[in-house]
Amino acid sequence: IQYRMHPKISKWPAKHFYRSKLTDGSNVQGPDYSQPWHDEFPPLAVYDAEGEEEASDSKGWYNPFEVIVVVRAIRKFAGLLEKHRITKETSIAVISPYKAQVAQINAELISLRFEENIKIECSTVDAFQGKECDIVIFSAVRSNGKLGFLTDMRRFNVAITRAKYALLVIGNHETLSLSLIHI
């Protein structure tokens, strides 16, 4: 029984990682898990990013277009919190398999200012293991038909099961579709 994820998030990992034996606890099925912004920022969304990844000397891969999409998603979400007058602290995690992508995203986020109730963390999937967050944005990075990190389904499972209320997967549809990842 899982007690973290909105049922629309847990449905996919339950089927693909847990042979449909994972069920949702009563707490995630209750009204506290339905957010007023879910109509505009659903519990689970996939954004097809067609940007090209680039190699970094020592930190792996990064995808400049996905960095832009991540920043736009955070801005949109911050605007929805303000629109719905939500003052409760809300945590957003941006996670990626590659240190270079994390570095690029952190460089963009450093200049942005959000309300004090929004806490943003950006890290690698491996560094985020064991944590949870209200909103998770996963940046897959790869776009050339090579899966890289996504060939390890256990690590991908960690990436997509950290969110409580919303998960946004950003990646190249064609590359993602080469794996078992059909969200």
Coordinates of C-alpha atoms in Angstrom, one line a residue:
I1 CA 0.0 0.0 0.0
Q2 CA 1.4 3.4 -1.0
Y3 CA 0.6 6.5 1.0
R4 CA 2.5 9.2 -1.0
M5 CA 1.3 9.6 -4.5
H6 CA -1.9 10.9 -6.0
P7 CA -3.7 7.8 -7.5
K8 CA -3.2 9.2 -11.0
I9 CA 0.5 9.2 -10.4
S10 CA 0.7 5.7 -8.8
K11 CA -1.3 4.0 -11.5
W12 CA 1.6 3.6 -13.9
P13 CA 4.3 2.4 -11.5
A14 CA 1.8 0.1 -9.9
K15 CA 1.2 -1.6 -13.2
H16 CA 4.7 -1.6 -14.6
F17 CA 6.9 -2.0 -11.5
Y18 CA 4.6 -3.7 -9.0
R19 CA 2.6 -6.1 -11.2
S20 CA -0.6 -4.2 -10.1
K21 CA -0.1 -5.3 -6.5
L22 CA 0.5 -1.7 -5.3
T23 CA -2.7 -0.1 -4.0
D24 CA -3.5 3.4 -2.8
G25 CA -4.0 4.2 0.8
S26 CA -7.1 5.9 1.9
N27 CA -5.2 9.1 2.6
V28 CA -4.3 9.6 -1.1
Q29 CA -7.8 8.9 -2.2
G30 CA -9.3 11.5 0.1
P31 CA -10.1 15.2 -0.6
D32 CA -6.6 16.4 0.7
Y33 CA -5.0 15.0 -2.4
S34 CA -7.3 16.8 -4.8
Q35 CA -5.7 20.2 -5.4
P36 CA -7.5 23.3 -6.6
W37 CA -5.0 23.7 -9.4
H38 CA -5.3 20.1 -10.8
D39 CA -7.6 21.3 -13.6
E40 CA -4.7 23.4 -14.9
F41 CA -1.7 21.4 -13.7
P42 CA -2.9 17.7 -13.6
P43 CA -1.5 15.1 -11.3
L44 CA 0.3 13.4 -14.2
A45 CA 1.5 15.1 -17.4
V46 CA 4.1 14.3 -20.1
Y47 CA 5.6 17.1 -22.2
D48 CA 7.2 16.1 -25.5
A49 CA 10.4 18.1 -25.6
E50 CA 12.1 18.0 -29.0
G51 CA 15.3 19.7 -28.0
E52 CA 18.7 18.1 -28.6
E53 CA 20.9 17.0 -25.8
E54 CA 24.5 18.2 -25.6
A55 CA 27.5 16.5 -24.0
S56 CA 29.2 18.1 -21.0
D57 CA 32.9 17.5 -20.3
S58 CA 32.6 15.9 -16.9
K59 CA 28.9 15.9 -15.9
G60 CA 27.2 13.9 -18.6
W61 CA 24.4 15.3 -20.8
Y62 CA 22.2 18.3 -20.7
N63 CA 19.3 19.5 -22.9
P64 CA 19.0 23.3 -23.1
F65 CA 15.4 23.2 -24.4
E66 CA 14.3 21.0 -21.5
V67 CA 15.8 23.6 -19.2
I68 CA 13.6 26.2 -20.7
V69 CA 10.5 24.0 -20.3
V70 CA 11.4 23.2 -16.7
V71 CA 11.6 26.9 -15.8
R72 CA 8.3 27.7 -17.6
A73 CA 6.6 24.8 -15.7
I74 CA 7.8 26.2 -12.4
R75 CA 6.6 29.7 -13.3
K76 CA 3.2 28.3 -14.3
F77 CA 2.9 26.4 -11.1
A78 CA 3.9 29.4 -9.0
G79 CA 1.3 31.5 -10.8
L80 CA -1.4 28.8 -10.1
L81 CA -0.5 28.9 -6.4
E82 CA -1.0 32.6 -6.4
K83 CA -4.2 32.5 -8.4
H84 CA -5.7 29.9 -6.0
R85 CA -4.3 31.9 -3.0
I86 CA -2.5 28.9 -1.7
T87 CA -0.2 30.0 1.1
K88 CA 0.7 26.5 2.5
E89 CA 4.4 25.7 1.9
T90 CA 4.7 23.8 -1.4
S91 CA 7.8 21.9 -2.4
I92 CA 8.9 21.4 -6.0
A93 CA 11.7 19.0 -7.0
V94 CA 13.3 19.1 -10.4
I95 CA 15.2 15.8 -10.9
S96 CA 17.3 14.6 -13.8
P97 CA 19.6 11.6 -14.3
Y98 CA 22.5 13.9 -15.3
K99 CA 24.6 16.3 -13.2
A100 CA 25.0 18.6 -16.2
Q101 CA 21.3 19.0 -16.6
V102 CA 21.0 19.7 -12.8
A103 CA 23.8 22.4 -13.1
Q104 CA 22.0 24.1 -16.1
I105 CA 18.7 24.2 -14.3
N106 CA 20.2 25.5 -11.1
A107 CA 21.9 28.2 -13.1
E108 CA 18.6 29.4 -14.4
L109 CA 16.7 29.1 -11.1
I110 CA 19.2 31.1 -9.2
S111 CA 18.0 34.4 -10.8
L112 CA 14.3 33.6 -10.2
R113 CA 12.3 34.8 -7.2
F114 CA 9.2 33.1 -6.0
E115 CA 7.0 33.5 -3.0
E116 CA 8.4 32.3 0.3
N117 CA 5.9 29.4 0.4
I118 CA 7.5 27.8 -2.6
K119 CA 10.6 25.6 -1.9
I120 CA 12.5 24.4 -5.0
E121 CA 15.2 21.7 -5.0
C122 CA 17.0 20.5 -8.1
S123 CA 19.1 17.3 -8.0
T124 CA 20.0 14.1 -9.6
V125 CA 17.7 11.1 -9.3
D126 CA 20.3 9.2 -7.3
A127 CA 20.6 12.1 -4.8
F128 CA 16.8 12.4 -4.5
Q129 CA 16.3 8.7 -3.7
G130 CA 14.3 8.3 -0.4
K131 CA 12.9 11.9 -0.5
E132 CA 9.4 13.1 -1.5
C133 CA 8.0 16.4 -2.8
D134 CA 4.6 17.9 -3.5
I135 CA 5.5 18.5 -7.2
V136 CA 8.1 16.6 -9.2
I137 CA 9.4 17.7 -12.6
F138 CA 11.5 15.0 -14.2
S139 CA 13.8 16.1 -17.0
A140 CA 14.8 13.0 -19.1
V141 CA 17.4 14.9 -21.2
R142 CA 18.2 12.3 -23.9
S143 CA 16.7 12.9 -27.4
N144 CA 18.9 11.0 -29.8
G145 CA 17.3 7.6 -29.6
K146 CA 19.8 6.4 -26.9
L147 CA 18.2 5.8 -23.5
G148 CA 21.2 6.0 -21.3
F149 CA 19.9 6.3 -17.7
L150 CA 16.4 5.1 -18.7
T151 CA 17.6 1.6 -19.4
D152 CA 17.8 1.1 -15.6
M153 CA 14.1 0.8 -14.8
R154 CA 14.8 0.8 -11.0
R155 CA 16.3 4.3 -11.2
F156 CA 13.4 5.4 -13.4
N157 CA 11.0 4.1 -10.8
V158 CA 12.7 6.2 -8.2
A159 CA 12.4 9.3 -10.4
I160 CA 8.6 9.0 -11.0
T161 CA 7.5 7.9 -7.5
R162 CA 8.7 10.8 -5.5
A163 CA 5.8 13.2 -6.2
K164 CA 2.8 13.6 -3.9
Y165 CA 0.4 15.8 -5.9
A166 CA 1.8 16.2 -9.4
L167 CA 4.4 14.7 -11.7
L168 CA 5.5 16.3 -14.9
V169 CA 7.8 14.2 -17.2
I170 CA 9.7 16.2 -19.7
G171 CA 11.4 14.3 -22.5
N172 CA 11.6 13.4 -26.1
H173 CA 8.7 11.2 -26.9
E174 CA 10.5 9.2 -29.6
T175 CA 13.4 8.4 -27.3
L176 CA 11.2 7.7 -24.3
S177 CA 9.0 5.3 -26.4
L178 CA 12.0 3.1 -27.1
S179 CA 11.9 1.9 -23.6
L180 CA 9.1 0.4 -21.5
I181 CA 8.1 3.9 -20.5
H182 CA 4.7 4.4 -21.9
I183 CA 3.1 6.8 -19.4

